GROMACS .gro file of C-alpha atoms in nm:
model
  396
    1UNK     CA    1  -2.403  -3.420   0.595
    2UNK     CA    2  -2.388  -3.365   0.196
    3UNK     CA    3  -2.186  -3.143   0.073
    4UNK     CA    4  -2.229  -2.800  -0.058
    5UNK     CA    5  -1.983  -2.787  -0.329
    6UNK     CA    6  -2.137  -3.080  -0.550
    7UNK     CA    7  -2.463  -2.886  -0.607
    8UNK     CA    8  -2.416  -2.511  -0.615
    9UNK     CA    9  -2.449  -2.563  -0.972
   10UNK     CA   10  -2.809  -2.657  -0.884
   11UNK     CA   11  -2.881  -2.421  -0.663
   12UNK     CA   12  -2.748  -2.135  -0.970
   13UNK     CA   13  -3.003  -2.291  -1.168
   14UNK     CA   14  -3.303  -2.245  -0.883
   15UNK     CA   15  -3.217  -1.890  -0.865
   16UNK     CA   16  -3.192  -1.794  -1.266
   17UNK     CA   17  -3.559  -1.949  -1.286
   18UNK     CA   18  -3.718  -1.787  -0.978
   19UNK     CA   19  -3.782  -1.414  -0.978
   20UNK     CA   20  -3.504  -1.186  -0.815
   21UNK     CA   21  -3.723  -1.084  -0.515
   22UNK     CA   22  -3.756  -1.478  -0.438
   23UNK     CA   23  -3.343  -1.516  -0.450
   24UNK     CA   24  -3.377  -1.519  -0.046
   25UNK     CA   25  -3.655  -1.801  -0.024
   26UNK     CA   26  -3.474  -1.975  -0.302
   27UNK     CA   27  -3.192  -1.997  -0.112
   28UNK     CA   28  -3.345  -2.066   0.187
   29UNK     CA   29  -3.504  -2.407   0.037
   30UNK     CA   30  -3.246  -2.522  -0.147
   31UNK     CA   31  -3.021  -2.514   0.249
   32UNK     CA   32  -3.330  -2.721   0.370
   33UNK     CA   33  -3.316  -2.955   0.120
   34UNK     CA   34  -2.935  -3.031   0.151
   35UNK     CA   35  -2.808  -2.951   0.515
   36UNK     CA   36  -3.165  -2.946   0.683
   37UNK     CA   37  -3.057  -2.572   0.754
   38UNK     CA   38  -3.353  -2.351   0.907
   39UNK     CA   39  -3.381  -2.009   1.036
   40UNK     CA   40  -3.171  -1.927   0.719
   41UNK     CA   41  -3.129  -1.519   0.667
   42UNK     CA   42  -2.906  -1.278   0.431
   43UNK     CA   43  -2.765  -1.021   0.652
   44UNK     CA   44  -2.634  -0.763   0.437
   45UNK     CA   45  -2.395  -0.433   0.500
   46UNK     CA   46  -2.524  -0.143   0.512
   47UNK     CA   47  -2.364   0.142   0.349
   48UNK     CA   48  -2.155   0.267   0.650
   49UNK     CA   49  -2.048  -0.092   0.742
   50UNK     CA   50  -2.162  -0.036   1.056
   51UNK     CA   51  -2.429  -0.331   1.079
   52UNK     CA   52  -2.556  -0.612   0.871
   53UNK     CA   53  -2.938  -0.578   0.780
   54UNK     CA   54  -3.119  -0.896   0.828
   55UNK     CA   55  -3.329  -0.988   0.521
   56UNK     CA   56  -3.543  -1.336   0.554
   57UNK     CA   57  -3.693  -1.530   0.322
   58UNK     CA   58  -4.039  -1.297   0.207
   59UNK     CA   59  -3.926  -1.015   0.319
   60UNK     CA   60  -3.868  -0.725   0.093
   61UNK     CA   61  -4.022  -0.438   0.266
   62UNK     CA   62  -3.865  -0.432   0.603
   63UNK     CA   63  -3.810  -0.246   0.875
   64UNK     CA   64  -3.470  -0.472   0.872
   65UNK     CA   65  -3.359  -0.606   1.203
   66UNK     CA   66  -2.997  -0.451   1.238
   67UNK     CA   67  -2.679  -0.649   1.392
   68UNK     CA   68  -2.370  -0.421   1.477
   69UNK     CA   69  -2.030  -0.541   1.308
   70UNK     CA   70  -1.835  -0.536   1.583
   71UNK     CA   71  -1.891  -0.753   1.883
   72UNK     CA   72  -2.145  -0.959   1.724
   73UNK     CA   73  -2.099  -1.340   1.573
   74UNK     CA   74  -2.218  -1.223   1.215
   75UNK     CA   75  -2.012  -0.917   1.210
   76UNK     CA   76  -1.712  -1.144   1.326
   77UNK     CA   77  -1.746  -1.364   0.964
   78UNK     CA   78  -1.759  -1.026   0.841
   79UNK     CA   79  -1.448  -0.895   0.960
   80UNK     CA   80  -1.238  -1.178   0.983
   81UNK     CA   81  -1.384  -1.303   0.622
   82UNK     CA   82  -1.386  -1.693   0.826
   83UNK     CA   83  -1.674  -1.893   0.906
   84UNK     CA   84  -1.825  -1.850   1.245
   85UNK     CA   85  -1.982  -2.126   1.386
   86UNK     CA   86  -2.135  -2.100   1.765
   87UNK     CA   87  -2.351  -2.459   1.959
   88UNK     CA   88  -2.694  -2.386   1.938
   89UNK     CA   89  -2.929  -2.516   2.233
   90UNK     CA   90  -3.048  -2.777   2.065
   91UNK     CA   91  -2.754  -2.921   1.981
   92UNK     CA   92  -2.717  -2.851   1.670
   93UNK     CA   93  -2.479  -2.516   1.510
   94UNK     CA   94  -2.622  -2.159   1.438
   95UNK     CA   95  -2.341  -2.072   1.150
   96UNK     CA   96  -2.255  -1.712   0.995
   97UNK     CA   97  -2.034  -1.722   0.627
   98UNK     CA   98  -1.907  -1.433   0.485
   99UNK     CA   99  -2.079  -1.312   0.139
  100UNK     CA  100  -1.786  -1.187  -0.070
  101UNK     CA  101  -1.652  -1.176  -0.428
  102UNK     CA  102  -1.319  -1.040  -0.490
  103UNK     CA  103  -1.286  -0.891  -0.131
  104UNK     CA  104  -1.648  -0.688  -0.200
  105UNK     CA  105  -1.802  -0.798   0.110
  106UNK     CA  106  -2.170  -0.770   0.082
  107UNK     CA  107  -2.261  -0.930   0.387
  108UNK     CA  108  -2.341  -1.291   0.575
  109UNK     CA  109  -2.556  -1.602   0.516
  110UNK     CA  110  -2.732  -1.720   0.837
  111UNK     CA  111  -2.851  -2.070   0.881
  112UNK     CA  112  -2.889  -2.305   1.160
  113UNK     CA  113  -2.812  -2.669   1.145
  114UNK     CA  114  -2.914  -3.034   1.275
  115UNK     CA  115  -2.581  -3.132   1.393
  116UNK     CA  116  -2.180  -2.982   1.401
  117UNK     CA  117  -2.078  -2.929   1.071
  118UNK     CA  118  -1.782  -3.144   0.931
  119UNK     CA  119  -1.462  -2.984   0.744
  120UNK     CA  120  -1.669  -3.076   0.364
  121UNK     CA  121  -1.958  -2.810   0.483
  122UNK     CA  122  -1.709  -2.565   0.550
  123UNK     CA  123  -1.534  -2.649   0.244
  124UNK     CA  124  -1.841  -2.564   0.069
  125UNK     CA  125  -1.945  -2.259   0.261
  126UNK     CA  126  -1.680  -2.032   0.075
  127UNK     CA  127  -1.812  -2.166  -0.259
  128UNK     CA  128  -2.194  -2.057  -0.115
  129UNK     CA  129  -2.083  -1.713  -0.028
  130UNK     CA  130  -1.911  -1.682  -0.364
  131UNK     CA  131  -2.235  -1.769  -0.521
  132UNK     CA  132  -2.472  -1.583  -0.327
  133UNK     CA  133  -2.239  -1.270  -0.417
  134UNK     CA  134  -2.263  -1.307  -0.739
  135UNK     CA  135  -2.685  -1.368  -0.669
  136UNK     CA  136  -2.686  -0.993  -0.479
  137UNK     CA  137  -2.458  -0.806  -0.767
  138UNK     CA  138  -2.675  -0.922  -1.070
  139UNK     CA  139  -3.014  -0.917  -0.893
  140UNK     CA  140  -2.980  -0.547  -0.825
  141UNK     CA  141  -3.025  -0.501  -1.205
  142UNK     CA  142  -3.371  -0.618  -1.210
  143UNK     CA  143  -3.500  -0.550  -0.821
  144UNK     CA  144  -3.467  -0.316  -0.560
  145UNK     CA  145  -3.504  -0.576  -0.257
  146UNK     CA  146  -3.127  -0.581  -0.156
  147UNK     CA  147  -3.087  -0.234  -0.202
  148UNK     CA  148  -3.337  -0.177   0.026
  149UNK     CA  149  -3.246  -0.387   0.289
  150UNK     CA  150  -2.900  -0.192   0.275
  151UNK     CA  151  -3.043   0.144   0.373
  152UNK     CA  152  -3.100   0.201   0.691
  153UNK     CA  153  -3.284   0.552   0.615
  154UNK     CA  154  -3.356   0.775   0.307
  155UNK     CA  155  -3.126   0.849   0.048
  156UNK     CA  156  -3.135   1.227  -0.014
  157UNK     CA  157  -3.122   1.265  -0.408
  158UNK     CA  158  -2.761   1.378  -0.464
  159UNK     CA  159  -2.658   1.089  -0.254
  160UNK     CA  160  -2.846   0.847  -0.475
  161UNK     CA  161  -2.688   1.005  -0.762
  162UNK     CA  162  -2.310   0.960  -0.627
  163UNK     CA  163  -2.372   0.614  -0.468
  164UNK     CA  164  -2.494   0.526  -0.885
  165UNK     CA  165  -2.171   0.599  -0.995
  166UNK     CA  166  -1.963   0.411  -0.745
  167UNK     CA  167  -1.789   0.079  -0.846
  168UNK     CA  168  -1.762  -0.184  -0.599
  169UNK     CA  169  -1.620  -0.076  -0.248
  170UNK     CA  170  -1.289  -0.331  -0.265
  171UNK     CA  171  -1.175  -0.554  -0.524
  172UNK     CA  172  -0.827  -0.808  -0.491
  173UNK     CA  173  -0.616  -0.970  -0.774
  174UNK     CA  174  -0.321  -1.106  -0.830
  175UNK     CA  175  -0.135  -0.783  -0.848
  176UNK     CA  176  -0.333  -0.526  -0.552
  177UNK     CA  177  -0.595  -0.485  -0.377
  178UNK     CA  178  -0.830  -0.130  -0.332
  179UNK     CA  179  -1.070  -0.048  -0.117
  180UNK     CA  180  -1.302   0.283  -0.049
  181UNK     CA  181  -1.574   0.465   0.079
  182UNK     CA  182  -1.776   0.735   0.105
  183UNK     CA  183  -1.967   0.897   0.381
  184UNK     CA  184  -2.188   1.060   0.535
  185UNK     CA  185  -2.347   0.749   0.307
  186UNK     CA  186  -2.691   0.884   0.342
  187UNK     CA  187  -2.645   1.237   0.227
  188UNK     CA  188  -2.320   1.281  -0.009
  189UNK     CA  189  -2.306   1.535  -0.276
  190UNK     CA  190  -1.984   1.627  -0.481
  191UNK     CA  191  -1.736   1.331  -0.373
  192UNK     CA  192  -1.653   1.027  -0.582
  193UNK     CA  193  -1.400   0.741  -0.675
  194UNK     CA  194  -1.389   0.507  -0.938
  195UNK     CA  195  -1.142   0.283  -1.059
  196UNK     CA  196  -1.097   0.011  -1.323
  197UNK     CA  197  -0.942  -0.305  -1.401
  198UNK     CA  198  -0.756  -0.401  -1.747
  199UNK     CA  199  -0.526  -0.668  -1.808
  200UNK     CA  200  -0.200  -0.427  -1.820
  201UNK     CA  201  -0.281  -0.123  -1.576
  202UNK     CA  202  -0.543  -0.044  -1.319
  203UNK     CA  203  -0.702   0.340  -1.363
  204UNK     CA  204  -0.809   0.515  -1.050
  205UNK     CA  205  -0.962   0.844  -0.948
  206UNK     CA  206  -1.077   1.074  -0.624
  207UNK     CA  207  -1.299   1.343  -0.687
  208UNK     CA  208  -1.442   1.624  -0.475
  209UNK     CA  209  -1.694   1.877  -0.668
  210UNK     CA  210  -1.736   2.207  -0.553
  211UNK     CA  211  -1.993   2.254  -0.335
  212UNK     CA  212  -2.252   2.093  -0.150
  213UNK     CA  213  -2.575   1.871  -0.219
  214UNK     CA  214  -2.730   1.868  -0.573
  215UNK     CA  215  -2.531   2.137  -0.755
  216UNK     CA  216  -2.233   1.936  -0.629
  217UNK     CA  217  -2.368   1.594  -0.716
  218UNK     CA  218  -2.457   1.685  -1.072
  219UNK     CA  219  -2.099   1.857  -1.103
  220UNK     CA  220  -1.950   1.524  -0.998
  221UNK     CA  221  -2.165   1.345  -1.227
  222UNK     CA  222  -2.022   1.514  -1.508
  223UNK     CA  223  -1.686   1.470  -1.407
  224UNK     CA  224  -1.696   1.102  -1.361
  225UNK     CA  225  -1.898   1.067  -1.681
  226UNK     CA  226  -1.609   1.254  -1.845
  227UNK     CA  227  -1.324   1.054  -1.662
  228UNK     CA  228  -1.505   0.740  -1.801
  229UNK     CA  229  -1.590   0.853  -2.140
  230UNK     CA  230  -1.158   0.905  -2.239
  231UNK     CA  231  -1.095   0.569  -2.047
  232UNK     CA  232  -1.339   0.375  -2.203
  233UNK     CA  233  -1.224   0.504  -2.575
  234UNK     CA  234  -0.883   0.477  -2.487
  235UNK     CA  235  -0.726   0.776  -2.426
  236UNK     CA  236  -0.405   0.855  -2.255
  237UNK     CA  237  -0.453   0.933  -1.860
  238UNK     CA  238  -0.356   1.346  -1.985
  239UNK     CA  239  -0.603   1.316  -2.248
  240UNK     CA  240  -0.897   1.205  -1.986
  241UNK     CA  241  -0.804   1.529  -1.747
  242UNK     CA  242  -0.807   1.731  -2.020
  243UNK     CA  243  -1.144   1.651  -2.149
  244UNK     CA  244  -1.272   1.617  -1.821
  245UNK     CA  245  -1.177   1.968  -1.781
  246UNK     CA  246  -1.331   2.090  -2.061
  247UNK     CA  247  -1.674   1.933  -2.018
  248UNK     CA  248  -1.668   2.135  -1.688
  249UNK     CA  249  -1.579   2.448  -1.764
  250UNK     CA  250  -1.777   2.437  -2.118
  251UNK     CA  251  -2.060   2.376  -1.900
  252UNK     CA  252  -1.976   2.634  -1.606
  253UNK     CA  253  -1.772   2.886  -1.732
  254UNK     CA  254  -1.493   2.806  -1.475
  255UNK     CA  255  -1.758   2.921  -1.202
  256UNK     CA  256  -1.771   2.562  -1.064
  257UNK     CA  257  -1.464   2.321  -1.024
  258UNK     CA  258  -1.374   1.979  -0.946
  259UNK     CA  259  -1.073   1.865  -0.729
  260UNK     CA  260  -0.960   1.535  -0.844
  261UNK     CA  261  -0.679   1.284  -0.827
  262UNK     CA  262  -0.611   1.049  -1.068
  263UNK     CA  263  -0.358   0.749  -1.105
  264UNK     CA  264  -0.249   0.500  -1.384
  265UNK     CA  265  -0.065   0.204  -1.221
  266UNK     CA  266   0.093  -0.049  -1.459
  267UNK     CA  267   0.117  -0.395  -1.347
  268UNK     CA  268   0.428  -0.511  -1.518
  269UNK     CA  269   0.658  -0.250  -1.303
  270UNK     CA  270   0.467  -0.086  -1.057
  271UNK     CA  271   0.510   0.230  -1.230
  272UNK     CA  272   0.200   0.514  -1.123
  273UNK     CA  273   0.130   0.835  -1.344
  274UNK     CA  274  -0.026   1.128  -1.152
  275UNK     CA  275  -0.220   1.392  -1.239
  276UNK     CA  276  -0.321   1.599  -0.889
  277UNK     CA  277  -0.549   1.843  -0.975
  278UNK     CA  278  -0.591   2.016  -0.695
  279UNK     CA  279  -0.606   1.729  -0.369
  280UNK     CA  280  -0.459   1.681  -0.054
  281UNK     CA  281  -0.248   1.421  -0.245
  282UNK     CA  282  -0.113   1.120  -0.155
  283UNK     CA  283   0.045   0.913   0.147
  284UNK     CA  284   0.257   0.552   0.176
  285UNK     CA  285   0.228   0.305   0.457
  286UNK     CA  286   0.408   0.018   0.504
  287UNK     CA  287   0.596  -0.143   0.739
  288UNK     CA  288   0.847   0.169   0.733
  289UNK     CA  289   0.603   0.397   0.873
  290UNK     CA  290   0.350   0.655   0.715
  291UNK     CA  291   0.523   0.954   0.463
  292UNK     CA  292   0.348   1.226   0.264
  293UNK     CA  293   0.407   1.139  -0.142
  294UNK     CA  294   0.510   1.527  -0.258
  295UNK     CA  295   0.313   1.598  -0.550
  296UNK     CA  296   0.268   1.963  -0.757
  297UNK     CA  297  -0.062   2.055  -0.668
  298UNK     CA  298  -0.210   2.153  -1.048
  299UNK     CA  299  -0.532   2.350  -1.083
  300UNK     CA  300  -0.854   2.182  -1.020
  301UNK     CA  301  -1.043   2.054  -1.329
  302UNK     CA  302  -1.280   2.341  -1.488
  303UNK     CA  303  -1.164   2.659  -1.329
  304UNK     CA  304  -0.952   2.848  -1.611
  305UNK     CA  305  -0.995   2.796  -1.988
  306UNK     CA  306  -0.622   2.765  -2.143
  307UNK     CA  307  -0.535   2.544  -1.817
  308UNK     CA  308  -0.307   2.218  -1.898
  309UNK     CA  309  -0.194   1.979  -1.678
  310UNK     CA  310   0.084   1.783  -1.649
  311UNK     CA  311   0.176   1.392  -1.572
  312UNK     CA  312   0.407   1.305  -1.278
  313UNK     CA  313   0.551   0.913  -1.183
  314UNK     CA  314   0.636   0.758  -0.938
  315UNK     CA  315   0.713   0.361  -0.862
  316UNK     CA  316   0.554   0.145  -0.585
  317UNK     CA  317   0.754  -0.105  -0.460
  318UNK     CA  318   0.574  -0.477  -0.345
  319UNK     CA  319   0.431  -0.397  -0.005
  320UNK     CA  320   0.361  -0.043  -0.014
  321UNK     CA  321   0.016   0.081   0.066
  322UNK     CA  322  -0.108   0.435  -0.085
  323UNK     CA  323  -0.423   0.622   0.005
  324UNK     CA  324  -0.607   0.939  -0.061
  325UNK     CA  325  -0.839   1.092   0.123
  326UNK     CA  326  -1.080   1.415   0.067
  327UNK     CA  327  -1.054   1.727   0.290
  328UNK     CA  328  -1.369   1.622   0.405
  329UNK     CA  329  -1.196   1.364   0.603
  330UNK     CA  330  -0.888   1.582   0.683
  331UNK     CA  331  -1.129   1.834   0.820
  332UNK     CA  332  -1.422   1.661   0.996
  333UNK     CA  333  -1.476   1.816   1.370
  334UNK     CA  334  -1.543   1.753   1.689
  335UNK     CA  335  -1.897   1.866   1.821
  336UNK     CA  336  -1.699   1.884   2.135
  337UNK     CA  337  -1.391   2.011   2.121
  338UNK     CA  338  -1.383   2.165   1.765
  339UNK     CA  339  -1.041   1.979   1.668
  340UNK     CA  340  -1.048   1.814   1.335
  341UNK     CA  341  -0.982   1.483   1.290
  342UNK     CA  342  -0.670   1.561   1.081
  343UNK     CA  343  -0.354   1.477   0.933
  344UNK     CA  344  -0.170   1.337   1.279
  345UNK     CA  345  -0.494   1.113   1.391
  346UNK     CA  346  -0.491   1.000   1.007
  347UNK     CA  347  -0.134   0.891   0.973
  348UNK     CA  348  -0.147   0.729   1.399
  349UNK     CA  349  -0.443   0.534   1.200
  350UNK     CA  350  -0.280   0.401   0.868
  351UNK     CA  351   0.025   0.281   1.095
  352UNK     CA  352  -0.172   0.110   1.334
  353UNK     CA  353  -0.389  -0.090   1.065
  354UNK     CA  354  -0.076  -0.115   0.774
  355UNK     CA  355  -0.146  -0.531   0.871
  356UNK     CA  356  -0.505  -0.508   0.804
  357UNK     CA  357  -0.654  -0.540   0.441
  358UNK     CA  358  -0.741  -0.279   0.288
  359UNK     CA  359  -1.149  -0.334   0.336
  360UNK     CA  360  -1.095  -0.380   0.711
  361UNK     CA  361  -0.839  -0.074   0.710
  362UNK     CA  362  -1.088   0.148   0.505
  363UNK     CA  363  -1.410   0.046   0.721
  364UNK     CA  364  -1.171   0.110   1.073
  365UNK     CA  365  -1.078   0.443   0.982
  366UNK     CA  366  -1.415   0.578   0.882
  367UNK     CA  367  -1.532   0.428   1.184
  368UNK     CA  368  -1.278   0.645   1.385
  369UNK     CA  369  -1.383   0.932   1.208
  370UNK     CA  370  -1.764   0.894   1.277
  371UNK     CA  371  -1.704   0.856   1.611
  372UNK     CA  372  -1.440   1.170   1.617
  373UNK     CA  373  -1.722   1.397   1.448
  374UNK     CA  374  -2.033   1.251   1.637
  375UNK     CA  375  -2.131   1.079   1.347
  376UNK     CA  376  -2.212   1.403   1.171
  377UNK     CA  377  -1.990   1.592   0.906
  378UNK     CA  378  -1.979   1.896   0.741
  379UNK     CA  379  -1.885   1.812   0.442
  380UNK     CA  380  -1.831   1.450   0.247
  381UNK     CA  381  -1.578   1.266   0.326
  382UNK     CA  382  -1.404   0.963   0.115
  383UNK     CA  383  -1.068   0.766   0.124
  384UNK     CA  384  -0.926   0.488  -0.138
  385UNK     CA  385  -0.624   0.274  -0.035
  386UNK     CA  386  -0.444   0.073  -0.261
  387UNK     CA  387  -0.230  -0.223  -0.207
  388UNK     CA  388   0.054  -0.306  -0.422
  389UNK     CA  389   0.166  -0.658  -0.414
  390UNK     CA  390   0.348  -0.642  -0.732
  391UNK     CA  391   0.350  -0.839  -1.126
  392UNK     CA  392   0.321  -1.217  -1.048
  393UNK     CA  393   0.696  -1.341  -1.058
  394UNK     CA  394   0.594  -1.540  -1.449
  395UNK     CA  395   0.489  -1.171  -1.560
  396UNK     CA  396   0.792  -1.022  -1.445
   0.00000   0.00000   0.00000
C-alpha cells in the first residue's frame, strides 16, 4: 500500500485548483487513487461536540447524518486524537483519523480500505488530518459548506454574531495549551473569549455582556472589538481595559456593562497580569487538588465614568491548570430539582479530569453541565482552561 506522506503535497495542489465546495470529492479521489479507499466521508464537530456531522463527497446541503462522540468508533479518534481502525466484512479496514491542527479538533476522515493497513499508512494518516485541517480552516473564507454541515439547527442572530468573533476552540505549543467553549451554541448572546498568540506572551480574555440576546451580543461585540483594537496596536494589558471601558460607556452611558477577565501570561517566567473586572475569577488544578485564585473583584467595564482599574500578578508554576468560567455555568439549573450546577460539582469536575487535555477536559465538563440543566440554560454559559507547561528549558 503507498504511502500517504510522499504525496500530500499533491493532494494540496488538487484542492487549491478545485473549488472549495469540491474540497470533499477532491479528497475523496485523490484516497481512491492512492489507497483504493471508498466510502470516504468528513465527519465534522458540531458546535457542542456532541456528534460529528457526516459530510460526503457532493453533499453541501444536508440534512447531515449525525454520529454521537461518545461510544461510537469516529468519536473514539476524536477523543483519544489516535487512529481507529475496526475489520470490515469484506476483509478489508473501515478507518476513522482525527482532523486536528494545533489541538483544534475539527473532526474525522472516514474511508474504507482493500486490505489492513501497514504502520507507513498510519504514519501518513496524521500528516492527512493535518492537511485536511488546514483544507476546513481556509475554505470557510470562501464557502459556507463546512459551516453548514457543523450546525445541527439555526443559528439565532446574536449567536452568529458571538460564534464570528471566537478564535479557535483549543490551540497547543511549546509553552501551554487552552481550550474553550461556549454554549447554549445555538443561541448565545453576551458571552465571549478570545485569546492570542505572540512570540513573548499569550493575551487572553472572558467576557459576559449584560443582558440577554441581541442587545447583549452587540454589547459584546464592542467589547471584543475594543479588547482587540489596544492589543493589536500594542498597548499595555491596563491600557486595553481602559479603552475597552470607554468605548462602552461612551456608547451607553454606563447603562449597559460588560464583566470581563483578562490575563497577560509571559512565557519566559510564567508570570500572569490580571485585570478582573467584575468575574467569578479564577481557579488552579493540578495534581494538588482544585483552589480558588483570590482576586479583587474591580468594577465591570462601562458602568461609571472616572472608573480605573488596576493590574494584579500572579506566577504559574509548570503543571498548573487555570480556568474561568461565566456565572452562566456557575448557575445553570436543574429542571428537576432546581439546584445549580455550581461551584462544588465544578471543582469534583476539574479534579477528576486534571489528567485530561484541556480540549477533552473543556468538552467533559460542558457535557456534565448539559446534562445537569436538561440541555437547556438560562443564560450563556462559557469556560477557558489554560495549561501551563512552562518556557522550553533553551528559553529559560
Amino acid at each position: 500500500m503507498e504511502e500517504l506522506s510522499g504525496p500530500i503535497g499533491r493532494l494540496l495542489a488538487a484542492l487549491d485548483r478545485a473549488p472549495p465546495s469540491d474540497a470533499v470529492a477532491v479528497v475523496a479521489n485523490f484516497l481512491a487513487d492512492v489507497v483504493a479507499a471508498q466510502d470516504v466521508a468528513l465527519l465534522l464537530a458540531d458546535y457542542d461536540m456532541a456528534v460529528l456531522l457526516r459530510l460526503q463527497p457532493g453533499e453541501q446541503a444536508g440534512p447531515y447524518a449525525a454520529v454521537p462522540v461518545d461510544g461510537s468508533e469516529p468519536g473514539e479518534a476524536f477523543i483519544t486524537q489516535q487512529p481507529v481502525m475496526q475489520r470490515a466484512d469484506d476483509g478489508g479496514a473501515w478507518v476513522w483519523g482525527p482532523v486536528t491542527l494545533r489541538a483544534e479538533r475539527l473532526g474525522v476522515v472516514q474511508m474504507r480500505l482493500p486490505a489492513w493497513p501497514d504502520e507507513a499508512f498510519q504514519a501518513g494518516l496524521g500528516q492527512l488530518g493535518a492537511a485536511l485541517a488546514h483544507m476546513v480552516l481556509a475554505a470557510a473564507r470562501y464557502t459556507d459548506v463546512f459551516e453548514r454541515a457543523r450546525r445541527r439547527q439555526r443559528f439565532s442572530l446574536a449567536a452568529e454574531m458571538q460564534w464570528a468573533l471566537l478564535p479557535v476552540r483549543s490551540y497547543a505549543g511549546a509553552e501551554f495549551a487552552v481550550a474553550g467553549q461556549l454554549v447554549p451554541a445555538y443561541h448565545v448572546g453576551g458571552d465571549n473569549f478570545d485569546y492570542a498568540v505572540d512570540h513573548t506572551r499569550l493575551q487572553l480574555s472572558v467576557i459576559d455582556a449584560m443582558g440577554h440576546g441581541l442587545r447583549a451580543s452587540l454589547l459584546g461585540t464592542l467589547a471584543v472589538t475594543a479588547l482587540r483594537n489596544g492589543r493589536r496596536s500594542g498597548d499595555a494589558l491596563i491600557e486595553r481595559a481602559m479603552a475597552a471601558h470607554r468605548a462602552l460607556f461612551q456608547q451607553f452611558g454606563g447603562e449597559q456593562f460588560v464583566v470581563a477577565l483578562l490575563l497577560e501570561v509571559e512565557f519566559a517566567t510564567g508570570q500572569v497580569s490580571v485585570i478582573n473586572a467584575g468575574q467569578p475569577g479564577l481557579l488552579r488544578a493540578d495534581a494538588g487538588g482544585v483552589s480558588s485564585i483570590p482576586l479583587e473583584a474591580q468594577l465591570p467595564l462601562g458602568l461609571f465614568e472616572d472608573q480605573q482599574y488596576t493590574v494584579e500578578h500572579l506566577v504559574l508554576s509548570p503543571g498548573s491548570r487555570v480556568v474561568a468560567v461565566s456565572d452562566g455555568l456557575l448557575e445553570a439549573a436543574s429542571p428537576e430539582s432546581g439546584a445549580e450546577f455550581g461551584d462544588t460539582r465544578l471543582v469534583g469536575l476539574l479534579d477528576a479530569l486534571v489528567d485530561e487535555p484541556p480540549h477533552e477536559a473543556v468538552r467533559t465538563t460542558i457535557a456534565a453541565l448539559m446534562e445537569h440543566a436538561g440541555g437547556q440554560l438560562r443564560d450563556d454559559a462559557t469556560m477557558l482552561m489554560l495549561d501551563w507547561r512552562g518556557a522550553p528549558a533553551a528559553d529559560r
